[in-house]
Amino acid sequence: MISWLLRGLVMGAFVTAAWILVGVLMESSATMGTTWRIIALALIVLFALIWGGFDGIRDARANPDPDDYADLTMVWLKAGFLAAAIAVVVGWIVGTTLVAGMGPRPIFVSLTAGISFLTLLVYIPAFVGVSVGRWLVRREQSKGAQTWDDEAEAVGEEADYSAATAE
């Protein structure tokens, strides 16, 4: 439980901070709004992708057999939902009381569309990161196994050659 809770709280704080920062920047320069939003979305995706990648690498190194991998799918889905819920609730409160640049939205729209969008915005890049991280470790392990097999063959060939020359 702790793993998804930690991820959800940190990602929720990150998404909330990005959303509030975009709202503040929108108040100061409204013509750059699209640029600020794209940058914020890119940072959120990048953060989730990198963290998911680290999770995938750590899990693949801890469990060399792919059948023993941890269920990071549900961990990141729960974390994404928690992050979205935190970001939407805190963002809606801040947007209606403090920062006008965040745009007033009805709470029902924020809770349904906002949470579903932000859940996927965290979950999909994190899951892609997990998959890529596991793939990198498996590739590294297969290269190590292949190198070991090549060395064993070379040692075997040397033993055969030395046995043939000794006769």
mmCIF file with all atom_site columns, C-alpha atoms in Angstrom:
data_model
loop_
_atom_site.group_PDB
_atom_site.id
_atom_site.type_symbol
_atom_site.label_atom_id
_atom_site.label_alt_id
_atom_site.label_comp_id
_atom_site.label_asym_id
_atom_site.label_entity_id
_atom_site.label_seq_id
_atom_site.pdbx_PDB_ins_code
_atom_site.Cartn_x
_atom_site.Cartn_y
_atom_site.Cartn_z
_atom_site.occupancy
_atom_site.B_iso_or_equiv
_atom_site.pdbx_formal_charge
_atom_site.auth_seq_id
_atom_site.auth_comp_id
_atom_site.auth_asym_id
_atom_site.auth_atom_id
_atom_site.pdbx_PDB_model_num
ATOM 1   C CA . MET A 1 1   ? 0.000   0.000   0.000   1.00 0.00 ? 1   MET A CA 1
ATOM 2   C CA . ILE A 1 2   ? 2.795   2.387   0.854   1.00 0.00 ? 2   ILE A CA 1
ATOM 3   C CA . SER A 1 3   ? 4.296   2.293   -2.636  1.00 0.00 ? 3   SER A CA 1
ATOM 4   C CA . TRP A 1 4   ? 1.217   3.572   -4.497  1.00 0.00 ? 4   TRP A CA 1
ATOM 5   C CA . LEU A 1 5   ? 0.398   6.029   -1.725  1.00 0.00 ? 5   LEU A CA 1
ATOM 6   C CA . LEU A 1 6   ? 3.862   7.578   -1.851  1.00 0.00 ? 6   LEU A CA 1
ATOM 7   C CA . ARG A 1 7   ? 3.792   7.782   -5.638  1.00 0.00 ? 7   ARG A CA 1
ATOM 8   C CA . GLY A 1 8   ? 0.286   9.246   -5.622  1.00 0.00 ? 8   GLY A CA 1
ATOM 9   C CA . LEU A 1 9   ? 1.089   11.912  -3.041  1.00 0.00 ? 9   LEU A CA 1
ATOM 10  C CA . VAL A 1 10  ? 4.293   13.017  -4.760  1.00 0.00 ? 10  VAL A CA 1
ATOM 11  C CA . MET A 1 11  ? 2.734   12.999  -8.222  1.00 0.00 ? 11  MET A CA 1
ATOM 12  C CA . GLY A 1 12  ? -0.339  14.793  -6.843  1.00 0.00 ? 12  GLY A CA 1
ATOM 13  C CA . ALA A 1 13  ? 1.843   17.517  -5.364  1.00 0.00 ? 13  ALA A CA 1
ATOM 14  C CA . PHE A 1 14  ? 3.775   17.808  -8.633  1.00 0.00 ? 14  PHE A CA 1
ATOM 15  C CA . VAL A 1 15  ? 0.648   17.994  -10.807 1.00 0.00 ? 15  VAL A CA 1
ATOM 16  C CA . THR A 1 16  ? -0.980  20.487  -8.423  1.00 0.00 ? 16  THR A CA 1
ATOM 17  C CA . ALA A 1 17  ? 2.107   22.696  -8.385  1.00 0.00 ? 17  ALA A CA 1
ATOM 18  C CA . ALA A 1 18  ? 2.304   22.599  -12.187 1.00 0.00 ? 18  ALA A CA 1
ATOM 19  C CA . TRP A 1 19  ? -1.380  23.468  -12.528 1.00 0.00 ? 19  TRP A CA 1
ATOM 20  C CA . ILE A 1 20  ? -1.154  26.361  -10.060 1.00 0.00 ? 20  ILE A CA 1
ATOM 21  C CA . LEU A 1 21  ? 2.015   27.631  -11.730 1.00 0.00 ? 21  LEU A CA 1
ATOM 22  C CA . VAL A 1 22  ? 0.263   27.599  -15.111 1.00 0.00 ? 22  VAL A CA 1
ATOM 23  C CA . GLY A 1 23  ? -2.628  29.557  -13.571 1.00 0.00 ? 23  GLY A CA 1
ATOM 24  C CA . VAL A 1 24  ? -0.280  32.174  -12.146 1.00 0.00 ? 24  VAL A CA 1
ATOM 25  C CA . LEU A 1 25  ? 1.592   32.452  -15.442 1.00 0.00 ? 25  LEU A CA 1
ATOM 26  C CA . MET A 1 26  ? -1.729  32.796  -17.287 1.00 0.00 ? 26  MET A CA 1
ATOM 27  C CA . GLU A 1 27  ? -2.561  35.822  -15.156 1.00 0.00 ? 27  GLU A CA 1
ATOM 28  C CA . SER A 1 28  ? 0.747   37.488  -15.994 1.00 0.00 ? 28  SER A CA 1
ATOM 29  C CA . SER A 1 29  ? 0.854   36.650  -19.719 1.00 0.00 ? 29  SER A CA 1
ATOM 30  C CA . ALA A 1 30  ? -2.396  35.267  -21.052 1.00 0.00 ? 30  ALA A CA 1
ATOM 31  C CA . THR A 1 31  ? -1.157  35.137  -24.649 1.00 0.00 ? 31  THR A CA 1
ATOM 32  C CA . MET A 1 32  ? 1.350   32.428  -23.711 1.00 0.00 ? 32  MET A CA 1
ATOM 33  C CA . GLY A 1 33  ? -1.282  30.178  -22.123 1.00 0.00 ? 33  GLY A CA 1
ATOM 34  C CA . THR A 1 34  ? -1.008  27.357  -24.634 1.00 0.00 ? 34  THR A CA 1
ATOM 35  C CA . THR A 1 35  ? 2.757   27.297  -24.301 1.00 0.00 ? 35  THR A CA 1
ATOM 36  C CA . TRP A 1 36  ? 2.602   27.148  -20.501 1.00 0.00 ? 36  TRP A CA 1
ATOM 37  C CA . ARG A 1 37  ? 0.073   24.315  -20.594 1.00 0.00 ? 37  ARG A CA 1
ATOM 38  C CA . ILE A 1 38  ? 2.104   22.281  -23.066 1.00 0.00 ? 38  ILE A CA 1
ATOM 39  C CA . ILE A 1 39  ? 5.248   22.726  -20.980 1.00 0.00 ? 39  ILE A CA 1
ATOM 40  C CA . ALA A 1 40  ? 3.401   21.700  -17.803 1.00 0.00 ? 40  ALA A CA 1
ATOM 41  C CA . LEU A 1 41  ? 1.908   18.616  -19.485 1.00 0.00 ? 41  LEU A CA 1
ATOM 42  C CA . ALA A 1 42  ? 5.308   17.661  -20.883 1.00 0.00 ? 42  ALA A CA 1
ATOM 43  C CA . LEU A 1 43  ? 6.913   17.961  -17.438 1.00 0.00 ? 43  LEU A CA 1
ATOM 44  C CA . ILE A 1 44  ? 4.204   15.832  -15.829 1.00 0.00 ? 44  ILE A CA 1
ATOM 45  C CA . VAL A 1 45  ? 4.566   13.155  -18.520 1.00 0.00 ? 45  VAL A CA 1
ATOM 46  C CA . LEU A 1 46  ? 8.361   13.224  -18.265 1.00 0.00 ? 46  LEU A CA 1
ATOM 47  C CA . PHE A 1 47  ? 8.299   12.944  -14.468 1.00 0.00 ? 47  PHE A CA 1
ATOM 48  C CA . ALA A 1 48  ? 5.927   9.956   -14.584 1.00 0.00 ? 48  ALA A CA 1
ATOM 49  C CA . LEU A 1 49  ? 7.927   8.324   -17.401 1.00 0.00 ? 49  LEU A CA 1
ATOM 50  C CA . ILE A 1 50  ? 11.227  8.609   -15.540 1.00 0.00 ? 50  ILE A CA 1
ATOM 51  C CA . TRP A 1 51  ? 9.817   7.420   -12.220 1.00 0.00 ? 51  TRP A CA 1
ATOM 52  C CA . GLY A 1 52  ? 8.079   4.503   -13.932 1.00 0.00 ? 52  GLY A CA 1
ATOM 53  C CA . GLY A 1 53  ? 11.340  3.663   -15.702 1.00 0.00 ? 53  GLY A CA 1
ATOM 54  C CA . PHE A 1 54  ? 13.203  3.533   -12.407 1.00 0.00 ? 54  PHE A CA 1
ATOM 55  C CA . ASP A 1 55  ? 10.477  1.280   -10.990 1.00 0.00 ? 55  ASP A CA 1
ATOM 56  C CA . GLY A 1 56  ? 10.756  -1.052  -13.966 1.00 0.00 ? 56  GLY A CA 1
ATOM 57  C CA . ILE A 1 57  ? 14.537  -1.234  -13.717 1.00 0.00 ? 57  ILE A CA 1
ATOM 58  C CA . ARG A 1 58  ? 14.446  -1.884  -9.986  1.00 0.00 ? 58  ARG A CA 1
ATOM 59  C CA . ASP A 1 59  ? 11.747  -4.532  -10.325 1.00 0.00 ? 59  ASP A CA 1
ATOM 60  C CA . ALA A 1 60  ? 13.475  -6.362  -13.187 1.00 0.00 ? 60  ALA A CA 1
ATOM 61  C CA . ARG A 1 61  ? 16.773  -6.435  -11.319 1.00 0.00 ? 61  ARG A CA 1
ATOM 62  C CA . ALA A 1 62  ? 15.086  -7.751  -8.177  1.00 0.00 ? 62  ALA A CA 1
ATOM 63  C CA . ASN A 1 63  ? 13.179  -10.446 -10.119 1.00 0.00 ? 63  ASN A CA 1
ATOM 64  C CA . PRO A 1 64  ? 15.169  -11.899 -13.032 1.00 0.00 ? 64  PRO A CA 1
ATOM 65  C CA . ASP A 1 65  ? 12.231  -14.117 -14.026 1.00 0.00 ? 65  ASP A CA 1
ATOM 66  C CA . PRO A 1 66  ? 9.490   -12.072 -15.765 1.00 0.00 ? 66  PRO A CA 1
ATOM 67  C CA . ASP A 1 67  ? 6.854   -14.273 -14.106 1.00 0.00 ? 67  ASP A CA 1
ATOM 68  C CA . ASP A 1 68  ? 7.943   -12.929 -10.727 1.00 0.00 ? 68  ASP A CA 1
ATOM 69  C CA . TYR A 1 69  ? 7.618   -9.225  -11.581 1.00 0.00 ? 69  TYR A CA 1
ATOM 70  C CA . ALA A 1 70  ? 5.648   -7.055  -9.178  1.00 0.00 ? 70  ALA A CA 1
ATOM 71  C CA . ASP A 1 71  ? 2.236   -5.780  -10.266 1.00 0.00 ? 71  ASP A CA 1
ATOM 72  C CA . LEU A 1 72  ? 3.285   -2.223  -11.004 1.00 0.00 ? 72  LEU A CA 1
ATOM 73  C CA . THR A 1 73  ? 0.259   -1.786  -13.243 1.00 0.00 ? 73  THR A CA 1
ATOM 74  C CA . MET A 1 74  ? -2.107  -1.482  -10.293 1.00 0.00 ? 74  MET A CA 1
ATOM 75  C CA . VAL A 1 75  ? 0.430   0.452   -8.234  1.00 0.00 ? 75  VAL A CA 1
ATOM 76  C CA . TRP A 1 76  ? 0.663   3.151   -10.894 1.00 0.00 ? 76  TRP A CA 1
ATOM 77  C CA . LEU A 1 77  ? -3.071  3.130   -11.642 1.00 0.00 ? 77  LEU A CA 1
ATOM 78  C CA . LYS A 1 78  ? -3.863  3.766   -7.972  1.00 0.00 ? 78  LYS A CA 1
ATOM 79  C CA . ALA A 1 79  ? -1.098  6.363   -7.777  1.00 0.00 ? 79  ALA A CA 1
ATOM 80  C CA . GLY A 1 80  ? -2.414  8.111   -10.885 1.00 0.00 ? 80  GLY A CA 1
ATOM 81  C CA . PHE A 1 81  ? -5.933  8.208   -9.481  1.00 0.00 ? 81  PHE A CA 1
ATOM 82  C CA . LEU A 1 82  ? -4.753  9.583   -6.139  1.00 0.00 ? 82  LEU A CA 1
ATOM 83  C CA . ALA A 1 83  ? -2.555  12.181  -7.856  1.00 0.00 ? 83  ALA A CA 1
ATOM 84  C CA . ALA A 1 84  ? -5.473  13.256  -10.051 1.00 0.00 ? 84  ALA A CA 1
ATOM 85  C CA . ALA A 1 85  ? -7.891  13.476  -7.130  1.00 0.00 ? 85  ALA A CA 1
ATOM 86  C CA . ILE A 1 86  ? -5.457  15.592  -5.122  1.00 0.00 ? 86  ILE A CA 1
ATOM 87  C CA . ALA A 1 87  ? -4.664  17.860  -8.071  1.00 0.00 ? 87  ALA A CA 1
ATOM 88  C CA . VAL A 1 88  ? -8.296  18.375  -9.042  1.00 0.00 ? 88  VAL A CA 1
ATOM 89  C CA . VAL A 1 89  ? -9.622  19.077  -5.551  1.00 0.00 ? 89  VAL A CA 1
ATOM 90  C CA . VAL A 1 90  ? -6.769  21.359  -4.498  1.00 0.00 ? 90  VAL A CA 1
ATOM 91  C CA . GLY A 1 91  ? -6.652  22.990  -7.951  1.00 0.00 ? 91  GLY A CA 1
ATOM 92  C CA . TRP A 1 92  ? -10.391 23.656  -7.937  1.00 0.00 ? 92  TRP A CA 1
ATOM 93  C CA . ILE A 1 93  ? -10.205 25.234  -4.473  1.00 0.00 ? 93  ILE A CA 1
ATOM 94  C CA . VAL A 1 94  ? -7.201  27.383  -5.400  1.00 0.00 ? 94  VAL A CA 1
ATOM 95  C CA . GLY A 1 95  ? -8.732  28.282  -8.773  1.00 0.00 ? 95  GLY A CA 1
ATOM 96  C CA . THR A 1 96  ? -12.009 29.467  -7.285  1.00 0.00 ? 96  THR A CA 1
ATOM 97  C CA . THR A 1 97  ? -10.472 31.368  -4.359  1.00 0.00 ? 97  THR A CA 1
ATOM 98  C CA . LEU A 1 98  ? -6.920  32.533  -5.117  1.00 0.00 ? 98  LEU A CA 1
ATOM 99  C CA . VAL A 1 99  ? -5.758  32.215  -8.734  1.00 0.00 ? 99  VAL A CA 1
ATOM 100 C CA . ALA A 1 100 ? -8.206  33.426  -11.352 1.00 0.00 ? 100 ALA A CA 1
ATOM 101 C CA . GLY A 1 101 ? -5.953  32.291  -14.209 1.00 0.00 ? 101 GLY A CA 1
ATOM 102 C CA . MET A 1 102 ? -6.789  28.656  -13.530 1.00 0.00 ? 102 MET A CA 1
ATOM 103 C CA . GLY A 1 103 ? -10.256 29.154  -14.943 1.00 0.00 ? 103 GLY A CA 1
ATOM 104 C CA . PRO A 1 104 ? -13.437 28.521  -12.957 1.00 0.00 ? 104 PRO A CA 1
ATOM 105 C CA . ARG A 1 105 ? -15.021 25.161  -13.740 1.00 0.00 ? 105 ARG A CA 1
ATOM 106 C CA . PRO A 1 106 ? -18.010 23.485  -12.160 1.00 0.00 ? 106 PRO A CA 1
ATOM 107 C CA . ILE A 1 107 ? -16.915 20.982  -9.507  1.00 0.00 ? 107 ILE A CA 1
ATOM 108 C CA . PHE A 1 108 ? -18.720 18.103  -11.246 1.00 0.00 ? 108 PHE A CA 1
ATOM 109 C CA . VAL A 1 109 ? -16.798 18.673  -14.481 1.00 0.00 ? 109 VAL A CA 1
ATOM 110 C CA . SER A 1 110 ? -13.528 18.950  -12.575 1.00 0.00 ? 110 SER A CA 1
ATOM 111 C CA . LEU A 1 111 ? -14.185 15.773  -10.628 1.00 0.00 ? 111 LEU A CA 1
ATOM 112 C CA . THR A 1 112 ? -15.190 13.651  -13.619 1.00 0.00 ? 112 THR A CA 1
ATOM 113 C CA . ALA A 1 113 ? -13.239 14.890  -16.628 1.00 0.00 ? 113 ALA A CA 1
ATOM 114 C CA . GLY A 1 114 ? -10.314 16.278  -14.677 1.00 0.00 ? 114 GLY A CA 1
ATOM 115 C CA . ILE A 1 115 ? -9.674  13.173  -12.606 1.00 0.00 ? 115 ILE A CA 1
ATOM 116 C CA . SER A 1 116 ? -10.007 10.804  -15.547 1.00 0.00 ? 116 SER A CA 1
ATOM 117 C CA . PHE A 1 117 ? -7.672  12.883  -17.734 1.00 0.00 ? 117 PHE A CA 1
ATOM 118 C CA . LEU A 1 118 ? -5.037  13.375  -15.054 1.00 0.00 ? 118 LEU A CA 1
ATOM 119 C CA . THR A 1 119 ? -5.190  9.713   -14.021 1.00 0.00 ? 119 THR A CA 1
ATOM 120 C CA . LEU A 1 120 ? -4.318  8.689   -17.560 1.00 0.00 ? 120 LEU A CA 1
ATOM 121 C CA . LEU A 1 121 ? -1.750  11.480  -17.848 1.00 0.00 ? 121 LEU A CA 1
ATOM 122 C CA . VAL A 1 122 ? 0.158   9.936   -14.941 1.00 0.00 ? 122 VAL A CA 1
ATOM 123 C CA . TYR A 1 123 ? -0.604  6.248   -15.516 1.00 0.00 ? 123 TYR A CA 1
ATOM 124 C CA . ILE A 1 124 ? 0.198   5.816   -19.212 1.00 0.00 ? 124 ILE A CA 1
ATOM 125 C CA . PRO A 1 125 ? 3.687   7.397   -19.179 1.00 0.00 ? 125 PRO A CA 1
ATOM 126 C CA . ALA A 1 126 ? 4.546   5.611   -15.931 1.00 0.00 ? 126 ALA A CA 1
ATOM 127 C CA . PHE A 1 127 ? 3.469   2.266   -17.390 1.00 0.00 ? 127 PHE A CA 1
ATOM 128 C CA . VAL A 1 128 ? 5.479   2.937   -20.551 1.00 0.00 ? 128 VAL A CA 1
ATOM 129 C CA . GLY A 1 129 ? 8.461   3.787   -18.332 1.00 0.00 ? 129 GLY A CA 1
ATOM 130 C CA . VAL A 1 130 ? 8.027   0.550   -16.368 1.00 0.00 ? 130 VAL A CA 1
ATOM 131 C CA . SER A 1 131 ? 7.919   -1.452  -19.593 1.00 0.00 ? 131 SER A CA 1
ATOM 132 C CA . VAL A 1 132 ? 10.983  0.253   -21.046 1.00 0.00 ? 132 VAL A CA 1
ATOM 133 C CA . GLY A 1 133 ? 12.900  -0.133  -17.769 1.00 0.00 ? 133 GLY A CA 1
ATOM 134 C CA . ARG A 1 134 ? 12.146  -3.855  -17.605 1.00 0.00 ? 134 ARG A CA 1
ATOM 135 C CA . TRP A 1 135 ? 13.061  -4.269  -21.267 1.00 0.00 ? 135 TRP A CA 1
ATOM 136 C CA . LEU A 1 136 ? 16.407  -2.544  -20.725 1.00 0.00 ? 136 LEU A CA 1
ATOM 137 C CA . VAL A 1 137 ? 17.259  -4.834  -17.812 1.00 0.00 ? 137 VAL A CA 1
ATOM 138 C CA . ARG A 1 138 ? 16.195  -7.962  -19.724 1.00 0.00 ? 138 ARG A CA 1
ATOM 139 C CA . ARG A 1 139 ? 18.340  -6.852  -22.659 1.00 0.00 ? 139 ARG A CA 1
ATOM 140 C CA . GLU A 1 140 ? 21.262  -6.250  -20.304 1.00 0.00 ? 140 GLU A CA 1
ATOM 141 C CA . GLN A 1 141 ? 20.753  -9.665  -18.692 1.00 0.00 ? 141 GLN A CA 1
ATOM 142 C CA . SER A 1 142 ? 20.525  -11.452 -22.039 1.00 0.00 ? 142 SER A CA 1
ATOM 143 C CA . LYS A 1 143 ? 23.765  -9.805  -23.182 1.00 0.00 ? 143 LYS A CA 1
ATOM 144 C CA . GLY A 1 144 ? 25.412  -10.952 -19.949 1.00 0.00 ? 144 GLY A CA 1
ATOM 145 C CA . ALA A 1 145 ? 24.112  -14.495 -20.416 1.00 0.00 ? 145 ALA A CA 1
ATOM 146 C CA . GLN A 1 146 ? 25.191  -14.521 -24.052 1.00 0.00 ? 146 GLN A CA 1
ATOM 147 C CA . THR A 1 147 ? 28.686  -13.317 -23.140 1.00 0.00 ? 147 THR A CA 1
ATOM 148 C CA . TRP A 1 148 ? 28.963  -16.024 -20.495 1.00 0.00 ? 148 TRP A CA 1
ATOM 149 C CA . ASP A 1 149 ? 27.900  -18.680 -23.033 1.00 0.00 ? 149 ASP A CA 1
ATOM 150 C CA . ASP A 1 150 ? 30.447  -17.387 -25.539 1.00 0.00 ? 150 ASP A CA 1
ATOM 151 C CA . GLU A 1 151 ? 33.183  -17.534 -22.897 1.00 0.00 ? 151 GLU A CA 1
ATOM 152 C CA . ALA A 1 152 ? 32.166  -21.073 -21.920 1.00 0.00 ? 152 ALA A CA 1
ATOM 153 C CA . GLU A 1 153 ? 32.342  -22.147 -25.562 1.00 0.00 ? 153 GLU A CA 1
ATOM 154 C CA . ALA A 1 154 ? 35.775  -20.545 -25.941 1.00 0.00 ? 154 ALA A CA 1
ATOM 155 C CA . VAL A 1 155 ? 37.063  -22.310 -22.825 1.00 0.00 ? 155 VAL A CA 1
ATOM 156 C CA . GLY A 1 156 ? 35.611  -25.594 -24.097 1.00 0.00 ? 156 GLY A CA 1
ATOM 157 C CA . GLU A 1 157 ? 37.284  -25.159 -27.480 1.00 0.00 ? 157 GLU A CA 1
ATOM 158 C CA . GLU A 1 158 ? 40.628  -24.423 -25.788 1.00 0.00 ? 158 GLU A CA 1
ATOM 159 C CA . ALA A 1 159 ? 40.263  -27.550 -23.653 1.00 0.00 ? 159 ALA A CA 1
ATOM 160 C CA . ASP A 1 160 ? 39.507  -29.617 -26.765 1.00 0.00 ? 160 ASP A CA 1
ATOM 161 C CA . TYR A 1 161 ? 42.525  -28.141 -28.597 1.00 0.00 ? 161 TYR A CA 1
ATOM 162 C CA . SER A 1 162 ? 44.901  -28.722 -25.676 1.00 0.00 ? 162 SER A CA 1
ATOM 163 C CA . ALA A 1 163 ? 43.631  -32.303 -25.258 1.00 0.00 ? 163 ALA A CA 1
ATOM 164 C CA . ALA A 1 164 ? 44.161  -32.958 -28.973 1.00 0.00 ? 164 ALA A CA 1
ATOM 165 C CA . THR A 1 165 ? 47.702  -31.556 -28.941 1.00 0.00 ? 165 THR A CA 1
ATOM 166 C CA . ALA A 1 166 ? 48.630  -33.512 -25.786 1.00 0.00 ? 166 ALA A CA 1
ATOM 167 C CA . GLU A 1 167 ? 47.881  -36.825 -27.514 1.00 0.00 ? 167 GLU A CA 1
#
